[in-house]
PDB file of C-alpha atoms in Angstrom:
ATOM      1  CA  MET A 145      -9.677  22.531 -11.655  1.00  0.00           C
ATOM      2  CA  ARG A 146      -9.186  21.134  -8.166  1.00  0.00           C
ATOM      3  CA  ASN A 147      -7.299  23.095  -5.542  1.00  0.00           C
ATOM      4  CA  TYR A 148      -5.224  20.288  -4.035  1.00  0.00           C
ATOM      5  CA  LYS A 149      -2.458  17.925  -5.131  1.00  0.00           C
ATOM      6  CA  LEU A 150      -2.873  14.185  -4.631  1.00  0.00           C
ATOM      7  CA  VAL A 151       0.308  12.110  -4.809  1.00  0.00           C
ATOM      8  CA  GLY A 152       0.023   8.312  -4.986  1.00  0.00           C
ATOM      9  CA  LEU A 153       2.804   6.432  -3.197  1.00  0.00           C
ATOM     10  CA  THR A 154       3.271   2.776  -4.067  1.00  0.00           C
ATOM     11  CA  GLY A 155       5.805  -0.035  -4.430  1.00  0.00           C
ATOM     12  CA  GLY A 156       6.312  -3.573  -3.216  1.00  0.00           C
ATOM     13  CA  THR A 157       6.212  -4.677   0.386  1.00  0.00           C
ATOM     14  CA  GLY A 158       9.488  -4.062   2.219  1.00  0.00           C
ATOM     15  CA  SER A 159      10.626  -1.373  -0.209  1.00  0.00           C
ATOM     16  CA  GLY A 160      10.651   1.478   2.333  1.00  0.00           C
ATOM     17  CA  LYS A 161       7.400   3.332   1.597  1.00  0.00           C
ATOM     18  CA  SER A 162       6.805   4.207   5.258  1.00  0.00           C
ATOM     19  CA  ILE A 163      10.061   6.188   5.434  1.00  0.00           C
ATOM     20  CA  VAL A 164       9.204   8.087   2.249  1.00  0.00           C
ATOM     21  CA  ARG A 165       5.712   8.727   3.610  1.00  0.00           C
ATOM     22  CA  GLU A 166       7.301  10.193   6.758  1.00  0.00           C
ATOM     23  CA  VAL A 167       9.313  12.657   4.656  1.00  0.00           C
ATOM     24  CA  PHE A 168       6.193  13.782   2.772  1.00  0.00           C
ATOM     25  CA  SER A 169       4.391  14.210   6.099  1.00  0.00           C
ATOM     26  CA  GLU A 170       7.246  16.325   7.467  1.00  0.00           C
ATOM     27  CA  ASN A 171       6.854  18.516   4.371  1.00  0.00           C
ATOM     28  CA  GLY A 172       3.192  19.307   4.977  1.00  0.00           C
ATOM     29  CA  TYR A 173       1.430  16.431   3.228  1.00  0.00           C
ATOM     30  CA  ARG A 174      -1.597  14.912   4.922  1.00  0.00           C
ATOM     31  CA  ILE A 175      -1.541  11.118   4.672  1.00  0.00           C
ATOM     32  CA  ILE A 176      -4.249   8.685   3.635  1.00  0.00           C
ATOM     33  CA  ASP A 177      -3.007   5.182   4.469  1.00  0.00           C
ATOM     34  CA  ALA A 178      -4.503   2.350   2.408  1.00  0.00           C
ATOM     35  CA  ASP A 179      -3.447  -0.266   4.980  1.00  0.00           C
ATOM     36  CA  THR A 180      -5.501   1.546   7.644  1.00  0.00           C
ATOM     37  CA  LEU A 181      -8.434   1.710   5.223  1.00  0.00           C
ATOM     38  CA  ALA A 182      -8.048  -2.031   4.523  1.00  0.00           C
ATOM     39  CA  ARG A 183      -8.255  -2.784   8.264  1.00  0.00           C
ATOM     40  CA  LYS A 184     -11.416  -0.644   8.498  1.00  0.00           C
ATOM     41  CA  ALA A 185     -12.850  -2.341   5.406  1.00  0.00           C
ATOM     42  CA  VAL A 186     -12.809  -5.756   7.061  1.00  0.00           C
ATOM     43  CA  GLU A 187     -14.854  -4.366   9.963  1.00  0.00           C
ATOM     44  CA  SER A 188     -17.843  -4.257   7.596  1.00  0.00           C
ATOM     45  CA  ARG A 189     -20.219  -7.195   8.101  1.00  0.00           C
ATOM     46  CA  ILE A 190     -20.708  -7.540   4.344  1.00  0.00           C
ATOM     47  CA  VAL A 191     -16.942  -7.689   3.725  1.00  0.00           C
ATOM     48  CA  ILE A 192     -16.363 -10.155   6.581  1.00  0.00           C
ATOM     49  CA  GLY A 193     -19.223 -12.331   5.333  1.00  0.00           C
ATOM     50  CA  SER A 194     -17.724 -12.443   1.838  1.00  0.00           C
ATOM     51  CA  ILE A 195     -14.237 -13.211   3.212  1.00  0.00           C
ATOM     52  CA  LEU A 196     -15.535 -16.092   5.338  1.00  0.00           C
ATOM     53  CA  SER A 197     -17.557 -17.434   2.437  1.00  0.00           C
ATOM     54  CA  GLU A 198     -14.529 -17.347   0.115  1.00  0.00           C
ATOM     55  CA  PHE A 199     -11.682 -18.275   2.484  1.00  0.00           C
ATOM     56  CA  GLY A 200     -13.344 -20.303   5.278  1.00  0.00           C
ATOM     57  CA  ASP A 201     -15.640 -19.758   8.267  1.00  0.00           C
ATOM     58  CA  ASP A 202     -12.855 -20.883  10.600  1.00  0.00           C
ATOM     59  CA  LEU A 203     -11.121 -17.520  10.057  1.00  0.00           C
ATOM     60  CA  MET A 204     -13.552 -16.006  12.558  1.00  0.00           C
ATOM     61  CA  THR A 205     -12.376 -16.672  16.101  1.00  0.00           C
ATOM     62  CA  ALA A 206     -13.491 -15.477  19.529  1.00  0.00           C
ATOM     63  CA  ASP A 207     -10.980 -12.630  19.117  1.00  0.00           C
ATOM     64  CA  GLY A 208     -12.300 -11.635  15.693  1.00  0.00           C
ATOM     65  CA  LEU A 209     -10.974 -12.194  12.187  1.00  0.00           C
ATOM     66  CA  ASN A 210      -7.722 -14.169  12.110  1.00  0.00           C
ATOM     67  CA  ARG A 211      -5.858 -11.779   9.796  1.00  0.00           C
ATOM     68  CA  ARG A 212      -2.634 -13.750   9.806  1.00  0.00           C
ATOM     69  CA  GLU A 213      -4.339 -16.911   8.587  1.00  0.00           C
ATOM     70  CA  LEU A 214      -6.327 -14.875   6.055  1.00  0.00           C
ATOM     71  CA  ALA A 215      -3.007 -13.519   4.740  1.00  0.00           C
ATOM     72  CA  ASN A 216      -1.654 -17.083   4.476  1.00  0.00           C
ATOM     73  CA  ARG A 217      -4.651 -18.176   2.427  1.00  0.00           C
ATOM     74  CA  ALA A 218      -4.984 -15.028   0.324  1.00  0.00           C
ATOM     75  CA  PHE A 219      -1.295 -14.671  -0.527  1.00  0.00           C
ATOM     76  CA  LYS A 220      -0.781 -18.290  -1.596  1.00  0.00           C
ATOM     77  CA  ASP A 221      -1.270 -17.379  -5.280  1.00  0.00           C
ATOM     78  CA  SER A 222      -2.348 -14.527  -7.531  1.00  0.00           C
ATOM     79  CA  GLU A 223      -5.860 -15.973  -8.009  1.00  0.00           C
ATOM     80  CA  SER A 224      -6.496 -15.907  -4.252  1.00  0.00           C
ATOM     81  CA  VAL A 225      -5.176 -12.350  -4.031  1.00  0.00           C
ATOM     82  CA  LYS A 226      -7.604 -11.315  -6.798  1.00  0.00           C
ATOM     83  CA  LYS A 227     -10.485 -12.880  -4.877  1.00  0.00           C
ATOM     84  CA  LEU A 228      -9.575 -10.949  -1.723  1.00  0.00           C
ATOM     85  CA  ASN A 229      -9.104  -7.724  -3.688  1.00  0.00           C
ATOM     86  CA  ASN A 230     -12.511  -8.131  -5.337  1.00  0.00           C
ATOM     87  CA  ILE A 231     -14.044  -8.364  -1.876  1.00  0.00           C
ATOM     88  CA  THR A 232     -12.135  -5.550  -0.164  1.00  0.00           C
ATOM     89  CA  HIS A 233     -11.276  -2.977  -2.848  1.00  0.00           C
ATOM     90  CA  PRO A 234     -14.800  -1.561  -3.322  1.00  0.00           C
ATOM     91  CA  ARG A 235     -15.054  -0.802   0.421  1.00  0.00           C
ATOM     92  CA  ILE A 236     -11.478   0.535   0.554  1.00  0.00           C
ATOM     93  CA  THR A 237     -12.272   2.833  -2.387  1.00  0.00           C
ATOM     94  CA  GLN A 238     -15.379   4.114  -0.618  1.00  0.00           C
ATOM     95  CA  LEU A 239     -13.387   4.813   2.559  1.00  0.00           C
ATOM     96  CA  PHE A 240     -10.652   6.513   0.513  1.00  0.00           C
ATOM     97  CA  ILE A 241     -13.179   8.836  -1.156  1.00  0.00           C
ATOM     98  CA  GLU A 242     -14.683   9.725   2.235  1.00  0.00           C
ATOM     99  CA  GLU A 243     -11.277  10.493   3.761  1.00  0.00           C
ATOM    100  CA  LEU A 244     -10.129  12.491   0.731  1.00  0.00           C
ATOM    101  CA  LYS A 245     -13.329  14.568   0.782  1.00  0.00           C
ATOM    102  CA  SER A 246     -12.880  15.210   4.501  1.00  0.00           C
ATOM    103  CA  LEU A 247      -9.307  16.470   4.009  1.00  0.00           C
ATOM    104  CA  VAL A 248     -10.290  18.632   1.024  1.00  0.00           C
ATOM    105  CA  ASP A 249     -13.208  20.089   3.013  1.00  0.00           C
ATOM    106  CA  LEU A 250     -10.696  21.029   5.717  1.00  0.00           C
ATOM    107  CA  GLY A 251      -8.738  22.969   3.078  1.00  0.00           C
ATOM    108  CA  GLU A 252      -5.775  20.613   2.805  1.00  0.00           C
ATOM    109  CA  LYS A 253      -3.736  21.343  -0.340  1.00  0.00           C
ATOM    110  CA  LYS A 254      -1.186  18.511  -0.273  1.00  0.00           C
ATOM    111  CA  ILE A 255      -2.287  14.909   0.211  1.00  0.00           C
ATOM    112  CA  LEU A 256      -0.310  11.664  -0.072  1.00  0.00           C
ATOM    113  CA  PHE A 257      -2.141   8.392  -0.658  1.00  0.00           C
ATOM    114  CA  ASP A 258       0.100   5.551   0.563  1.00  0.00           C
ATOM    115  CA  ALA A 259      -1.294   2.583  -1.347  1.00  0.00           C
ATOM    116  CA  PRO A 260       0.724  -0.587  -2.048  1.00  0.00           C
ATOM    117  CA  GLN A 261      -2.071  -1.701  -4.409  1.00  0.00           C
ATOM    118  CA  LEU A 262      -2.655   1.665  -6.045  1.00  0.00           C
ATOM    119  CA  PHE A 263      -2.753   0.143  -9.539  1.00  0.00           C
ATOM    120  CA  GLU A 264      -4.658  -3.006  -8.606  1.00  0.00           C
ATOM    121  CA  ALA A 265      -7.400  -0.911  -6.970  1.00  0.00           C
ATOM    122  CA  GLY A 266      -7.652   1.365 -10.014  1.00  0.00           C
ATOM    123  CA  LEU A 267      -7.106   4.458  -7.858  1.00  0.00           C
ATOM    124  CA  VAL A 268      -4.047   5.583  -9.800  1.00  0.00           C
ATOM    125  CA  ILE A 269      -6.431   7.513 -12.074  1.00  0.00           C
ATOM    126  CA  VAL A 270      -7.314  10.020  -9.333  1.00  0.00           C
ATOM    127  CA  CYS A 271      -3.683  10.876  -8.532  1.00  0.00           C
ATOM    128  CA  ASP A 272      -1.916  13.939  -9.936  1.00  0.00           C
ATOM    129  CA  CYS A 273       1.336  11.980  -9.936  1.00  0.00           C
ATOM    130  CA  THR A 274       2.683   8.672  -8.684  1.00  0.00           C
ATOM    131  CA  VAL A 275       5.832   7.755  -6.772  1.00  0.00           C
ATOM    132  CA  ALA A 276       7.165   4.207  -6.374  1.00  0.00           C
ATOM    133  CA  VAL A 277       9.718   3.080  -3.819  1.00  0.00           C
ATOM    134  CA  LEU A 278      11.835   0.204  -5.136  1.00  0.00           C
ATOM    135  CA  ALA A 279      14.406  -2.111  -3.559  1.00  0.00           C
ATOM    136  CA  ASP A 280      16.262  -5.273  -4.500  1.00  0.00           C
ATOM    137  CA  TYR A 281      14.350  -8.519  -3.996  1.00  0.00           C
ATOM    138  CA  GLU A 282      16.745  -9.968  -1.395  1.00  0.00           C
ATOM    139  CA  LEU A 283      16.667  -6.786   0.690  1.00  0.00           C
ATOM    140  CA  ARG A 284      12.881  -6.677   0.640  1.00  0.00           C
ATOM    141  CA  LEU A 285      12.728 -10.353   1.587  1.00  0.00           C
ATOM    142  CA  GLU A 286      15.001  -9.770   4.561  1.00  0.00           C
ATOM    143  CA  ARG A 287      13.035  -6.690   5.670  1.00  0.00           C
ATOM    144  CA  ILE A 288       9.596  -8.296   5.640  1.00  0.00           C
ATOM    145  CA  ILE A 289      10.773 -11.478   7.390  1.00  0.00           C
ATOM    146  CA  LYS A 290      12.030  -9.263  10.196  1.00  0.00           C
ATOM    147  CA  ARG A 291       9.145  -6.754  10.155  1.00  0.00           C
ATOM    148  CA  ASP A 292       6.253  -9.253   9.968  1.00  0.00           C
ATOM    149  CA  SER A 293       7.901 -12.143  11.878  1.00  0.00           C
ATOM    150  CA  ILE A 294       7.159 -14.572   9.054  1.00  0.00           C
ATOM    151  CA  SER A 295       9.119 -17.392   7.466  1.00  0.00           C
ATOM    152  CA  ALA A 296      11.201 -16.966   4.319  1.00  0.00           C
ATOM    153  CA  SER A 297       8.718 -19.068   2.332  1.00  0.00           C
ATOM    154  CA  GLU A 298       5.767 -16.928   3.490  1.00  0.00           C
ATOM    155  CA  ALA A 299       7.711 -13.786   2.585  1.00  0.00           C
ATOM    156  CA  GLU A 300       8.601 -15.171  -0.847  1.00  0.00           C
ATOM    157  CA  LYS A 301       4.932 -15.946  -1.556  1.00  0.00           C
ATOM    158  CA  ARG A 302       4.028 -12.318  -0.828  1.00  0.00           C
ATOM    159  CA  LEU A 303       6.791 -10.932  -3.016  1.00  0.00           C
ATOM    160  CA  LYS A 304       6.064 -13.235  -5.949  1.00  0.00           C
ATOM    161  CA  ILE A 305       2.442 -12.103  -6.311  1.00  0.00           C
ATOM    162  CA  GLN A 306       3.361  -8.400  -6.514  1.00  0.00           C
ATOM    163  CA  PHE A 307       4.284  -6.350  -9.550  1.00  0.00           C
ATOM    164  CA  PRO A 308       8.003  -6.418 -10.401  1.00  0.00           C
ATOM    165  CA  ASP A 309      10.020  -3.204 -10.090  1.00  0.00           C
ATOM    166  CA  SER A 310      10.011  -2.907 -13.889  1.00  0.00           C
ATOM    167  CA  PHE A 311       6.237  -2.348 -13.759  1.00  0.00           C
ATOM    168  CA  PHE A 312       6.635   0.622 -11.413  1.00  0.00           C
ATOM    169  CA  ARG A 313       9.506   2.074 -13.431  1.00  0.00           C
ATOM    170  CA  GLU A 314       7.342   2.010 -16.547  1.00  0.00           C
ATOM    171  CA  ASN A 315       4.076   3.169 -14.987  1.00  0.00           C
ATOM    172  CA  CYS A 316       4.946   5.681 -12.252  1.00  0.00           C
ATOM    173  CA  ASP A 317       5.891   9.319 -12.738  1.00  0.00           C
ATOM    174  CA  PHE A 318       8.785   9.044 -10.270  1.00  0.00           C
ATOM    175  CA  TYR A 319      10.597   6.255  -8.481  1.00  0.00           C
ATOM    176  CA  ILE A 320      13.178   6.046  -5.704  1.00  0.00           C
ATOM    177  CA  GLU A 321      15.673   3.192  -5.327  1.00  0.00           C
ATOM    178  CA  ASN A 322      16.123   2.147  -1.694  1.00  0.00           C
ATOM    179  CA  ASN A 323      19.084  -0.222  -1.564  1.00  0.00           C
ATOM    180  CA  ASN A 324      21.293   1.712   0.844  1.00  0.00           C
ATOM    181  CA  SER A 325      20.867   3.573   4.114  1.00  0.00           C
ATOM    182  CA  GLU A 326      17.742   5.141   5.605  1.00  0.00           C
ATOM    183  CA  LYS A 327      19.583   8.473   5.575  1.00  0.00           C
ATOM    184  CA  GLU A 328      20.104   8.234   1.815  1.00  0.00           C
ATOM    185  CA  LEU A 329      16.460   7.276   1.266  1.00  0.00           C
ATOM    186  CA  LYS A 330      15.308  10.309   3.260  1.00  0.00           C
ATOM    187  CA  LYS A 331      17.593  12.550   1.220  1.00  0.00           C
ATOM    188  CA  LYS A 332      16.200  11.181  -2.060  1.00  0.00           C
ATOM    189  CA  ALA A 333      12.636  11.559  -0.769  1.00  0.00           C
ATOM    190  CA  SER A 334      13.261  15.179   0.301  1.00  0.00           C
ATOM    191  CA  GLU A 335      14.663  15.999  -3.139  1.00  0.00           C
ATOM    192  CA  LEU A 336      11.618  14.410  -4.747  1.00  0.00           C
ATOM    193  CA  VAL A 337       9.185  16.370  -2.549  1.00  0.00           C
ATOM    194  CA  SER A 338      10.915  19.566  -3.743  1.00  0.00           C
ATOM    195  CA  ARG A 339      10.566  18.503  -7.386  1.00  0.00           C
ATOM    196  CA  ILE A 340       6.873  17.649  -7.000  1.00  0.00           C
TER     197      ILE A 340
END
């Protein structure tokens, strides 16, 4: 039996995961951030080579990989997302295992894995429990337009290729609805940390 608890945090983009992650962190959880791992993954020559081969050599500029244009091409439909995931997920999984081992070796007992694509990557199986943050479609749309400085149509493309809230309700151990204030979300998250 392992001597640490691993909580998987997931949910659609713009749902409010970062605020919930903050609350877990304030309560002693060490964080593994899948988005950070994804950025590291595309530093690998093999991963970059596969991305350029699949999505176009012109994505490589003098400043490096044009991530914004890659997002435009990868998020245009679910098939393109699958192609990107097939390229990046193996490396992200490897980096996740390395980071988890490092934290466990340091004696950490409470770890939160913040992973928007927890299910898609197949890493849900290593979690002791899963938490989803959910929010109404229109709210999420508004949030990511503002957060990522993208158009409404770009934001809609990203939302449409993600699992619906019903998927998370059915497949996660816990879920938090985030349709009101940040204060209320933090309160719900604190209550959940106590339950877990």
